[in-house]
Short mmCIF file of C-alpha atoms and ligand atoms in Angstrom, two decimals:
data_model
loop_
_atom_site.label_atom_id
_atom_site.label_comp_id
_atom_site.label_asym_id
_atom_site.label_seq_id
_atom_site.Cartn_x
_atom_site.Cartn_y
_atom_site.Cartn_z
CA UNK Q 1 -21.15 173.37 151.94
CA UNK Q 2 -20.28 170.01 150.10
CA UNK Q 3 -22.18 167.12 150.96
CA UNK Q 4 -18.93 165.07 151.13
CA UNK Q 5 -17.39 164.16 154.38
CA UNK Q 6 -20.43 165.38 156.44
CA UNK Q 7 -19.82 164.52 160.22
CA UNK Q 8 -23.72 164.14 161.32
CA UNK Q 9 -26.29 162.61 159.68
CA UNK Q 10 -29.56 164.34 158.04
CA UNK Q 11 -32.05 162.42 156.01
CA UNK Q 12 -31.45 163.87 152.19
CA UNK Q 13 -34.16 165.66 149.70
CA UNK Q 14 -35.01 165.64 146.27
CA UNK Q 15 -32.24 168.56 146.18
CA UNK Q 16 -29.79 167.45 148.45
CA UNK Q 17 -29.88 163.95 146.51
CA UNK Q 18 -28.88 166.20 143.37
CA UNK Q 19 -26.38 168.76 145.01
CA UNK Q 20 -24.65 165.63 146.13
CA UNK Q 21 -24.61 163.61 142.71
CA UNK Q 22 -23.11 167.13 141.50
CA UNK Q 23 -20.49 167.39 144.30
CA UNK Q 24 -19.76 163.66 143.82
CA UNK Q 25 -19.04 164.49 140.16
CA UNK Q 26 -21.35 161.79 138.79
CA UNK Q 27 -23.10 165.02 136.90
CA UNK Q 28 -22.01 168.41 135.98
CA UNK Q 29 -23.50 171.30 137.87
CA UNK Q 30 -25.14 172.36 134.37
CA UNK Q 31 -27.00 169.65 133.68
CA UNK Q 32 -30.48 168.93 133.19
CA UNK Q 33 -31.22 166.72 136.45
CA UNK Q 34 -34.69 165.34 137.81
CA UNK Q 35 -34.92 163.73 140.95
CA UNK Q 36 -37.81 161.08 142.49
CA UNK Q 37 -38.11 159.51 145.58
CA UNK Q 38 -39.07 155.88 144.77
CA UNK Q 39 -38.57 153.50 147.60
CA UNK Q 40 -41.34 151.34 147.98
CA UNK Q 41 -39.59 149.70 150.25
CA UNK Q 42 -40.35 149.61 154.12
CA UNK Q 43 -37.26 151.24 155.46
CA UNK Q 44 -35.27 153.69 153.40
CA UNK Q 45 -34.97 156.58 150.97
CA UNK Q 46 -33.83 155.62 147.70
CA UNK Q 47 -33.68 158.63 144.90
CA UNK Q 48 -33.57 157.90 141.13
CA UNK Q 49 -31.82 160.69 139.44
CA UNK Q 50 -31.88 161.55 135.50
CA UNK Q 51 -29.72 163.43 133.21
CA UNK Q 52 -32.49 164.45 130.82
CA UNK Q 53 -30.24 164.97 128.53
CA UNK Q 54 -27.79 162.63 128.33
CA UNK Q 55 -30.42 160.03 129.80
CA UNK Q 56 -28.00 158.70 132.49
CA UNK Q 57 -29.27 157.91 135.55
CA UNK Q 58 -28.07 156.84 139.13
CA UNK Q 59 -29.78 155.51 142.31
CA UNK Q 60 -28.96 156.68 145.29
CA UNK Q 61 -29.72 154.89 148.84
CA UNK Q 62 -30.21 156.18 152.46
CA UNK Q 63 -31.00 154.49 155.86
CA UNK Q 64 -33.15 156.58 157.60
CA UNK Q 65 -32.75 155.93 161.42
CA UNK Q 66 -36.03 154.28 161.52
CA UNK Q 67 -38.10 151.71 160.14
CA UNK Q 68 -40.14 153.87 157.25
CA UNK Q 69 -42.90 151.10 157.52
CA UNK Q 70 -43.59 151.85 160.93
CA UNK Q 71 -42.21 155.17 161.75
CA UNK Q 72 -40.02 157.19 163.89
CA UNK Q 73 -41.58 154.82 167.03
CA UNK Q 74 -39.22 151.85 165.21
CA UNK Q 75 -35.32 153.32 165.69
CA UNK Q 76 -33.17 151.33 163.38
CA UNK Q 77 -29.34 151.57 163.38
CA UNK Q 78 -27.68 153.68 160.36
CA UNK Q 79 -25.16 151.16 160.24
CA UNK Q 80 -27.26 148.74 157.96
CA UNK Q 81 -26.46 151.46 155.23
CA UNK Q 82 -22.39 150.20 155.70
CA UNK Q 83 -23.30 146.43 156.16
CA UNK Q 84 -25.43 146.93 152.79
CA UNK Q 85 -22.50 148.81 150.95
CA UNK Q 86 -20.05 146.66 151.81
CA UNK Q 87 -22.47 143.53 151.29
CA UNK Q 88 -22.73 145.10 147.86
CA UNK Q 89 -18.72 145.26 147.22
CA UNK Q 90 -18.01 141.79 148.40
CA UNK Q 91 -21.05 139.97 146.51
CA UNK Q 92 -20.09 142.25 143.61
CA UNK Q 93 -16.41 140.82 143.61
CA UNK Q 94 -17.73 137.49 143.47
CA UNK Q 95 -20.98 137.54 141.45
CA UNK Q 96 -20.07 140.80 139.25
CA UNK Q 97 -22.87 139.86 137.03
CA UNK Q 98 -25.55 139.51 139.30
CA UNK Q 99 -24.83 142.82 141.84
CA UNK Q 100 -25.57 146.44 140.74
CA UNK Q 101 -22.83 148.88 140.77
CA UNK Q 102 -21.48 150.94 143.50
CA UNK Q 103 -19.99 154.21 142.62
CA UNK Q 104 -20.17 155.66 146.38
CA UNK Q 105 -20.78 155.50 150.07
CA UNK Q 106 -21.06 157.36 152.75
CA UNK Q 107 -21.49 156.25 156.56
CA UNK Q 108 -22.10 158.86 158.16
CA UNK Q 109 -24.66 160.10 155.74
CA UNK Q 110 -25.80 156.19 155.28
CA UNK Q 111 -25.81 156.54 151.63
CA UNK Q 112 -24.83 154.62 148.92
CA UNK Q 113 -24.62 155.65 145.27
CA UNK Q 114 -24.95 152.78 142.51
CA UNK Q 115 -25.82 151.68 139.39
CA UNK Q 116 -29.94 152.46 138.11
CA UNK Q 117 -31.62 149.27 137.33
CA UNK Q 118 -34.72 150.65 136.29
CA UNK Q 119 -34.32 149.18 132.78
CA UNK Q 120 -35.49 145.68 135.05
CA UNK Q 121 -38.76 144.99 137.15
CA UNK Q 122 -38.66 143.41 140.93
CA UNK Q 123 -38.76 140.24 140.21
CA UNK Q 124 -42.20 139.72 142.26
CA UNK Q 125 -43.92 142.75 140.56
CA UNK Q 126 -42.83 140.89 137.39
CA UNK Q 127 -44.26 137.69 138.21
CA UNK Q 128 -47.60 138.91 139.29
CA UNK Q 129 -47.95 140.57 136.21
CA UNK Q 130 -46.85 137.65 133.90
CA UNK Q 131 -43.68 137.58 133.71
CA UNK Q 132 -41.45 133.95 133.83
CA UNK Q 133 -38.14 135.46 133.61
CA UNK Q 134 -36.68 132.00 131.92
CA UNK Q 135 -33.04 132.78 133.41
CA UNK Q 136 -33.53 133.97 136.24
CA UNK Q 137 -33.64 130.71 138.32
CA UNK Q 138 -30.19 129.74 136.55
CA UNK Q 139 -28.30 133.30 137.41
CA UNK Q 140 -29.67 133.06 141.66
CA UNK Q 141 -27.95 129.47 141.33
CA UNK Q 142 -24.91 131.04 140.10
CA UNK Q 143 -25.16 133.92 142.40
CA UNK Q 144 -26.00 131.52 145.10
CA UNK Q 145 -23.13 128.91 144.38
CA UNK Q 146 -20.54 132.13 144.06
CA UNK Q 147 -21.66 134.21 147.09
CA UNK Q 148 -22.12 130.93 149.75
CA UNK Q 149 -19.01 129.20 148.72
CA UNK Q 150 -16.37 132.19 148.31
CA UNK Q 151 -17.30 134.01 151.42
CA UNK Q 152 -17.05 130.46 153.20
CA UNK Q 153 -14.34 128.95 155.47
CA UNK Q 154 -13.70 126.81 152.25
CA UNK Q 155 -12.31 129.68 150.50
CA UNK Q 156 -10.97 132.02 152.43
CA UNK Q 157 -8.10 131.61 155.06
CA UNK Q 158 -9.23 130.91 159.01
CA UNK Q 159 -8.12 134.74 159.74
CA UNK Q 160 -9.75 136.79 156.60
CA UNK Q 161 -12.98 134.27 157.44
CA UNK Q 162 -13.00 135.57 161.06
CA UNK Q 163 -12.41 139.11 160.18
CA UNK Q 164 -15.43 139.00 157.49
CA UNK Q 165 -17.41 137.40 160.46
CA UNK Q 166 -16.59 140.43 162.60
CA UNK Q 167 -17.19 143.15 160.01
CA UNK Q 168 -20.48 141.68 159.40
CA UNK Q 169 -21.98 141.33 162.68
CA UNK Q 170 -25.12 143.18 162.11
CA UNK Q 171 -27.21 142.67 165.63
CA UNK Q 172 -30.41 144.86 164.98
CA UNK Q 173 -31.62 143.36 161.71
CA UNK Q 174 -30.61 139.60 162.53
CA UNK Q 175 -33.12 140.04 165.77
CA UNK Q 176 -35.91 141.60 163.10
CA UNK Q 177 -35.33 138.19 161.27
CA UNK Q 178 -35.10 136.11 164.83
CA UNK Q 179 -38.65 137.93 165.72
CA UNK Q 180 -40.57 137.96 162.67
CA UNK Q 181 -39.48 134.46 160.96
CA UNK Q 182 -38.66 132.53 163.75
CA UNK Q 183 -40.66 133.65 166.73
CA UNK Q 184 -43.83 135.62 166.76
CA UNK Q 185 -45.36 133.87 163.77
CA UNK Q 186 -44.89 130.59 165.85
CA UNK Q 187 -47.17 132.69 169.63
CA UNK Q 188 -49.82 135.22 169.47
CA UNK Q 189 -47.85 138.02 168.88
CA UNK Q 190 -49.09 141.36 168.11
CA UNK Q 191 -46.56 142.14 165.02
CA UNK Q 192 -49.62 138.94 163.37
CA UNK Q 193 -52.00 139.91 160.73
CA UNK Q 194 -54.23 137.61 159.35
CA UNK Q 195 -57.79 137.14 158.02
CA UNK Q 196 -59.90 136.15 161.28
CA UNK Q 197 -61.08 133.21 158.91
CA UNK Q 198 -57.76 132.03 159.12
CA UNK Q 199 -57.77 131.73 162.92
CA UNK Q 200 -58.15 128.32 163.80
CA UNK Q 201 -55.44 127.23 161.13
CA UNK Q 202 -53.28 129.64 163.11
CA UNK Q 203 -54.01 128.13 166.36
CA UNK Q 204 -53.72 125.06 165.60
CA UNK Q 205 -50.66 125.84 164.55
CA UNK Q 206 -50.00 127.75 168.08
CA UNK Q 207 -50.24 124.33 169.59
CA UNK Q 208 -48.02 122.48 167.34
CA UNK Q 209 -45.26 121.45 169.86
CA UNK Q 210 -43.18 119.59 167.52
CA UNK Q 211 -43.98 122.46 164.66
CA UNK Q 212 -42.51 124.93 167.64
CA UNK Q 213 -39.51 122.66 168.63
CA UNK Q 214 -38.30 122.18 165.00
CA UNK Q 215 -38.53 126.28 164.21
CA UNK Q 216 -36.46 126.10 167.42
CA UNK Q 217 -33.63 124.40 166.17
CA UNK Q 218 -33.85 126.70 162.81
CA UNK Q 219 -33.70 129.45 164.54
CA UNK Q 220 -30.27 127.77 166.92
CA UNK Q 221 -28.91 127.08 163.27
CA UNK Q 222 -29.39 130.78 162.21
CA UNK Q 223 -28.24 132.35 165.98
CA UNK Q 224 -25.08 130.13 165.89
CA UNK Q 225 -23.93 128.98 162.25
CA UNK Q 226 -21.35 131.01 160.56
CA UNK Q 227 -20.71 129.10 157.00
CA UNK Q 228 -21.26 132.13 154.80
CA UNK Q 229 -22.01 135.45 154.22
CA UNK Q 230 -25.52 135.68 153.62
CA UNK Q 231 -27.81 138.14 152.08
CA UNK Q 232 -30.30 138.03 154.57
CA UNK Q 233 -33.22 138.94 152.45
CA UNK Q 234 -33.38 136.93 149.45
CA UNK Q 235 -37.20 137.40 148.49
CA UNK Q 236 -38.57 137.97 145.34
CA UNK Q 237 -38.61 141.82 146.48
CA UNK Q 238 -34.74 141.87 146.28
CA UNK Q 239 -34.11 141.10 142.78
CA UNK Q 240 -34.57 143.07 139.64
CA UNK Q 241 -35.20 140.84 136.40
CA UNK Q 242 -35.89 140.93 132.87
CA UNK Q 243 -35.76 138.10 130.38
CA UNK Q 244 -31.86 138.07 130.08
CA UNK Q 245 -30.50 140.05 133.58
CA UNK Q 246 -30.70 139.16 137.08
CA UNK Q 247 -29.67 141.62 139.78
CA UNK Q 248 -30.00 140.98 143.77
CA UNK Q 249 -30.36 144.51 145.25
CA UNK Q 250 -31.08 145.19 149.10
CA UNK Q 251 -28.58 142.97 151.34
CA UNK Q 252 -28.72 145.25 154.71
CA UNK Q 253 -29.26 142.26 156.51
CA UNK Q 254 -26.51 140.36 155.43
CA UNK Q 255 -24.09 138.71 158.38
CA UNK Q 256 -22.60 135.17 158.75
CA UNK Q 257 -25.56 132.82 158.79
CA UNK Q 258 -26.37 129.29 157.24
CA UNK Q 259 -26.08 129.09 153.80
CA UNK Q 260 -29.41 126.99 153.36
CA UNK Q 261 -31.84 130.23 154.77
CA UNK Q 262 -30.76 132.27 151.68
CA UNK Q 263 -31.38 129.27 149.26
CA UNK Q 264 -34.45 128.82 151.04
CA UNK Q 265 -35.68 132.36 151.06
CA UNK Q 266 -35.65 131.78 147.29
CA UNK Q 267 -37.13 128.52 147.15
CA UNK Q 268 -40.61 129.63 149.61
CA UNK Q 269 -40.69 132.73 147.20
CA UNK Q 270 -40.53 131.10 144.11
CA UNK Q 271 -43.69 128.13 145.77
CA UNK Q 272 -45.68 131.61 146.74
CA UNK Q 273 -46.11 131.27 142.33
CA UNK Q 274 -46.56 127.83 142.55
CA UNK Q 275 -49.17 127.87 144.74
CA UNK Q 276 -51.04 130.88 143.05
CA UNK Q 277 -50.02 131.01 139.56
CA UNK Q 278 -52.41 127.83 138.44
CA UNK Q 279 -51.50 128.35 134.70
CA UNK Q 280 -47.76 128.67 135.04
CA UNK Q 281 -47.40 126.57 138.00
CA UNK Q 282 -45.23 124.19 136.30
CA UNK Q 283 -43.16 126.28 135.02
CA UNK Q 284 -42.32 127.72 139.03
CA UNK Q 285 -41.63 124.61 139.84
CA UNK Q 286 -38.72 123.87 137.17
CA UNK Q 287 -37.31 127.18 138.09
CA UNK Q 288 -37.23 125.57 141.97
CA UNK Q 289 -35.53 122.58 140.31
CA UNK Q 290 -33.30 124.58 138.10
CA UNK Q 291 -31.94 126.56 141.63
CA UNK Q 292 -31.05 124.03 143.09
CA UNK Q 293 -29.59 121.82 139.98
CA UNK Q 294 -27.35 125.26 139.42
CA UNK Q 295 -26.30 125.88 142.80
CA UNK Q 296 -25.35 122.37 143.53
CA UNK Q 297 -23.51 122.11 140.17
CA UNK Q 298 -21.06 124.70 140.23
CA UNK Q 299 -20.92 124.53 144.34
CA UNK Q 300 -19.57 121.00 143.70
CA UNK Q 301 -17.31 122.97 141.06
CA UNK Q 302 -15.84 125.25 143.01
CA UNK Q 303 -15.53 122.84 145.66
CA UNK Q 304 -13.30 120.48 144.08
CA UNK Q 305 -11.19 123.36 142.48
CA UNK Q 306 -10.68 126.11 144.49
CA UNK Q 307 -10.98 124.48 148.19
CA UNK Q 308 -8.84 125.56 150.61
CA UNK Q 309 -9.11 122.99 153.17
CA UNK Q 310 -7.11 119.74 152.45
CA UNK Q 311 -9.23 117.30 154.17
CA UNK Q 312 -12.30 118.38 152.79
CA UNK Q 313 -11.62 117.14 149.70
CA UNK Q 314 -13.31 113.76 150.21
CA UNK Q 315 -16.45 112.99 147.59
CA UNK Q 316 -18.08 111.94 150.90
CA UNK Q 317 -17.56 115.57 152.54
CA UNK Q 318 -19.15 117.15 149.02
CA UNK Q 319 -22.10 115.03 149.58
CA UNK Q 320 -22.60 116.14 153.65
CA UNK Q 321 -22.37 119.33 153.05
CA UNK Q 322 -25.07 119.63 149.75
CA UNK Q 323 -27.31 117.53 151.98
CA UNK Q 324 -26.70 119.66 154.82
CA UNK Q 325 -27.61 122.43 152.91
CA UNK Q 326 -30.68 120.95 151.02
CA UNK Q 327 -32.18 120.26 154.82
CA UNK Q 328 -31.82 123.24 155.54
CA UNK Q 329 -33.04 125.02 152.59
CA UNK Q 330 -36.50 122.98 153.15
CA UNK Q 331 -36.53 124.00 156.46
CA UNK Q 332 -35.72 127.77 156.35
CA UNK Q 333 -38.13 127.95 152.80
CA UNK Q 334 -41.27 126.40 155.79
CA UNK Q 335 -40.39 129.50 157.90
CA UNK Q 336 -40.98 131.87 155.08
CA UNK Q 337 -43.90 130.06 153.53
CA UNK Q 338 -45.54 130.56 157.43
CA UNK Q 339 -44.59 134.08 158.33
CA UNK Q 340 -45.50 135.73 154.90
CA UNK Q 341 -48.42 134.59 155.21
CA UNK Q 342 -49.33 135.35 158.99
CA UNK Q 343 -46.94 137.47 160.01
CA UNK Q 344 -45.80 141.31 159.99
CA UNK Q 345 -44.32 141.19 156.54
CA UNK Q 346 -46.66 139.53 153.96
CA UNK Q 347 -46.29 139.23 150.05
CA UNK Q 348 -48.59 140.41 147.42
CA UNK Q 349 -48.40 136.84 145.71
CA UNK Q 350 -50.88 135.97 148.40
CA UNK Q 351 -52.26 139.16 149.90
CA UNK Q 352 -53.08 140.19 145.63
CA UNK Q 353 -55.37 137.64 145.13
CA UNK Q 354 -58.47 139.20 144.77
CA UNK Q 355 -61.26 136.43 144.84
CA UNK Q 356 -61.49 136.10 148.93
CA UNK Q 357 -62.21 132.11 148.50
CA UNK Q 358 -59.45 131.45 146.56
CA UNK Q 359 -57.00 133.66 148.73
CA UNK Q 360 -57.75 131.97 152.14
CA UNK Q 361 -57.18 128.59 150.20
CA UNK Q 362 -53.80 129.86 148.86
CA UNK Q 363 -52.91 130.92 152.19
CA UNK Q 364 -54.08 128.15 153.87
CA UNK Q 365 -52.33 126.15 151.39
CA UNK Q 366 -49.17 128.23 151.82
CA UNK Q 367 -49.39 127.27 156.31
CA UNK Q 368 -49.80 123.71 155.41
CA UNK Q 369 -46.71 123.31 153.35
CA UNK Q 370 -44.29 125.49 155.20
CA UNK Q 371 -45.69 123.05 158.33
CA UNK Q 372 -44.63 120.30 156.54
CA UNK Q 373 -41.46 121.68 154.95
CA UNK Q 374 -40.26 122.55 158.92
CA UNK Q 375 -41.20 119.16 160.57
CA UNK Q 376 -40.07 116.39 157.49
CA UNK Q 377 -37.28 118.17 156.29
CA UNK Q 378 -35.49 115.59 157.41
CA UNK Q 379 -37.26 112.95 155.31
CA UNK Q 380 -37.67 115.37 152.09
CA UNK Q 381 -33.71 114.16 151.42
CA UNK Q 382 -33.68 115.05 147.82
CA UNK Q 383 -35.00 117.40 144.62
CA UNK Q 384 -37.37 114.73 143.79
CA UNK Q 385 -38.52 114.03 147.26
CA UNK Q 386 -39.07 117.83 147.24
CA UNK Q 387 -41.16 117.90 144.72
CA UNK Q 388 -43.36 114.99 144.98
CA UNK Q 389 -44.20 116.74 148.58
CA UNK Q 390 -45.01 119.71 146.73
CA UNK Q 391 -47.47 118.38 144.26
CA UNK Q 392 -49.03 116.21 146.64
CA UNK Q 393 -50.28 119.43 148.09
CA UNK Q 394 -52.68 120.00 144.77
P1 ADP E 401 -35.60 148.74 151.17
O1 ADP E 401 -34.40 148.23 151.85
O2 ADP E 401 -36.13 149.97 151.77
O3 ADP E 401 -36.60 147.66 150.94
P2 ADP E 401 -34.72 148.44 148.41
O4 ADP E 401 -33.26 148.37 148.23
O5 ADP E 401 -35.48 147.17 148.33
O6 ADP E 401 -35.06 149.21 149.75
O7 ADP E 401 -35.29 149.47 147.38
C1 ADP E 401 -36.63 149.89 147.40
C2 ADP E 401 -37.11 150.11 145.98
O8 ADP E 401 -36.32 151.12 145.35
C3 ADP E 401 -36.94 148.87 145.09
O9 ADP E 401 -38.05 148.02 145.19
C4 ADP E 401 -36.82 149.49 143.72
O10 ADP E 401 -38.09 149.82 143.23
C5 ADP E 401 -36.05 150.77 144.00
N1 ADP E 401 -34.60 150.56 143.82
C6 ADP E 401 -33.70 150.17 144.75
N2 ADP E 401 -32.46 150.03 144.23
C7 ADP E 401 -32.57 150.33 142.92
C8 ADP E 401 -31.64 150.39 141.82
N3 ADP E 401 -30.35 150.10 141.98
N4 ADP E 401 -32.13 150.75 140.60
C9 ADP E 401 -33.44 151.06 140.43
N5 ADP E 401 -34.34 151.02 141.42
C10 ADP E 401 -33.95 150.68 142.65
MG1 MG E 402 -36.26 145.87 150.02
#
């Protein structure tokens, strides 16, 4: 029986992946095909399938209906699988450049077919390895500048904005991000894992009352502000690179958020090389700068030509809302510095660093900015002010 139009789920296989590339048409039922399972990622299936002849190749996605990293004790919903596909379609109408393909999807099977990037490397892989990536910090401006201002109430009218809100309401992975970033990093939680040397940091920390009431108020803004579609998950982990292409892969936790907690997902990932990558630390710091200059640049562009609301127009309005943003983009980067580092989900920026001494300082380095990144955010008003805070941390 054909794979299309199934009406229950079942996880695929290395064959079923192929028998429904075949029945999808993407390949011929003669041809030469290999299939791998490659997802190193913590929650889904994702198959990389070959023409070894021809040399084409496709990707295709699945939810499974629980949490891979943990196992079948973690049910997730299947319906991330839509919110990712249709993340995909919207982001790739927008940023075309900066979205892979989609050629297919499939609820009910929670798959989604699209374009192999393999030609590129995740962008963190890359950068532990060497890599710089010298555009890649220009194109996440772009895609960043594109993605928060055209899926915003600036650019859209007040009913397609509130039916974009509603099709991306996307409960169970928002509370993963609500628990992990903004809560049990911030108690003594059990989802925690960190070196016992790193203990007292971590409760001192614990008893940071104005550290806790300032992650509060991120958190409100994430519960409760609906500016843009977000991503969700804009690590280093969900973008492929190479020295001329940038691709953001992975957004099955995007929903309505606050524009700043993408921009600052990207900031904290791009200071995990900062703080690390001694040699090229410079250079991770220009490609902070060169974020932001990008995003604000052509955000301020698109404002002032395609905005749909008449009494927004104001310079003064332009400047609130950039400062708005940049707030909260130092705020939301201070969550992410603290929970990779104690949290469930850590990053191998810090967890790779193989000389024990010099990974507790990294880490402890990491805590100490995202503390102060959360509680002056409010001072830190510019790029330069930014920056100066950053270095002063050397
Ligand atoms: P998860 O949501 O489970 O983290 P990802 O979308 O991040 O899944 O994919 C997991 C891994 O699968 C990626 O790190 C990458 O190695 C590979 N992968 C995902 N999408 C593609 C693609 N379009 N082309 C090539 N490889 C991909
Ligand atoms: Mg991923």
């Amino acid at each position: 029986m054909s794979l299309l139009k199934q009406t229950t789920y079942k996880p695929l296989t290395e064959a079923s992946a192929i028998e429904l590339s075949i029945n999808l048409n993407i390949f011929s039922e003669k041809a030469n095909l290999s299939c791998k399972e490659i997802g190193d990622g913590n929650l889904n299936l994702v198959f990389h399938l070959v023409d070894q002849d021809s040399g084409k190749s496709i990707i295709i996605k699945q939810a499974l209906p629980y949490a891979k990293v943990v196992g079948e004790s973690w049910p997730l919903t299947l319906k991330r699988a839509k919110i990712e596909a249709e993340a995909l379609k919207t982001f790739g109408q927008i940023a075309p450049n900066f979205v892979p393909q989609v050629y297919y999807t499939d609820d009910v099977l929670a798959v989604t077919v699209m374009e192999d990037l393999s030609h590129l490397l995740i962008a963190r892989t890359g950068f532990i390895k060497g890599a710089t990536y010298p555009l890649i910090s220009k194109h996440l401006g772009e895609y960043l500048a594109r993605t928060l201002f055209f899926t915003s109430d600036y650019a859209l009218t007040p009913a397609e904005k509130k039916a974009k809100v509603q099709q991306f309401i996307n409960p169970e992975l928002c509370k993963i991000t609500e628990d992990l970033i903004f809560t049990d990093p911030f108690l003594d939680a059990e989802t925690n894992e960190f070196e016992s040397d790193l203990r007292p940091v971590v409760e001192a920390l614990w008893q940071d009352e104005e550290l806790k009431f300032q992650v509060t108020v991120l958190k409100r803004s994430f519960l409760t502000e609906a500016e843009s579609l977000l991503h969700g998950d804009l690590h280093t982990g969900s973008v492929f690179a190479d020295d001329f292409e940038t691709k953001v892969i992975d957004p099955e936790f995007a929903f309505y958020g606050p524009a700043g907690f993408d921009i600052g997902q990207v900031f904290a990932n791009l200071l995990f090389q900062v703080i690390v990558n001694v040699p090229k630390r410079e250079l991770f710091i220009t490609h902070i700068e060169t974020v932001w200059n990008v995003f604000e640049e052509q955000y301020s562009q698109l404002w002032n030509t395609e905005n749909k609301e008449p009494l927004a127009k104001t310079p003064s309005f332009l400047r609130f809302q950039l400062a708005k943003f940049f707030e909260d983009t130092i705020g939301f980067a201070g969550c992410e510095l603290i929970r990779r580092t104690i949290g469930l989900a850590h990053v191998a920026d810090l967890d790779g660093v193989e000389d024990e001494q010099t990974r507790l300082a990294a880490k402890r380095h990491s805590l100490e900015l995202g503390k102060i990144l959360v509680k002056q955010r409010k001072e830190i008003k510019d790029l330069t002010a930014f920056i100066r805070t950053v270095r002063e941390g050397f």
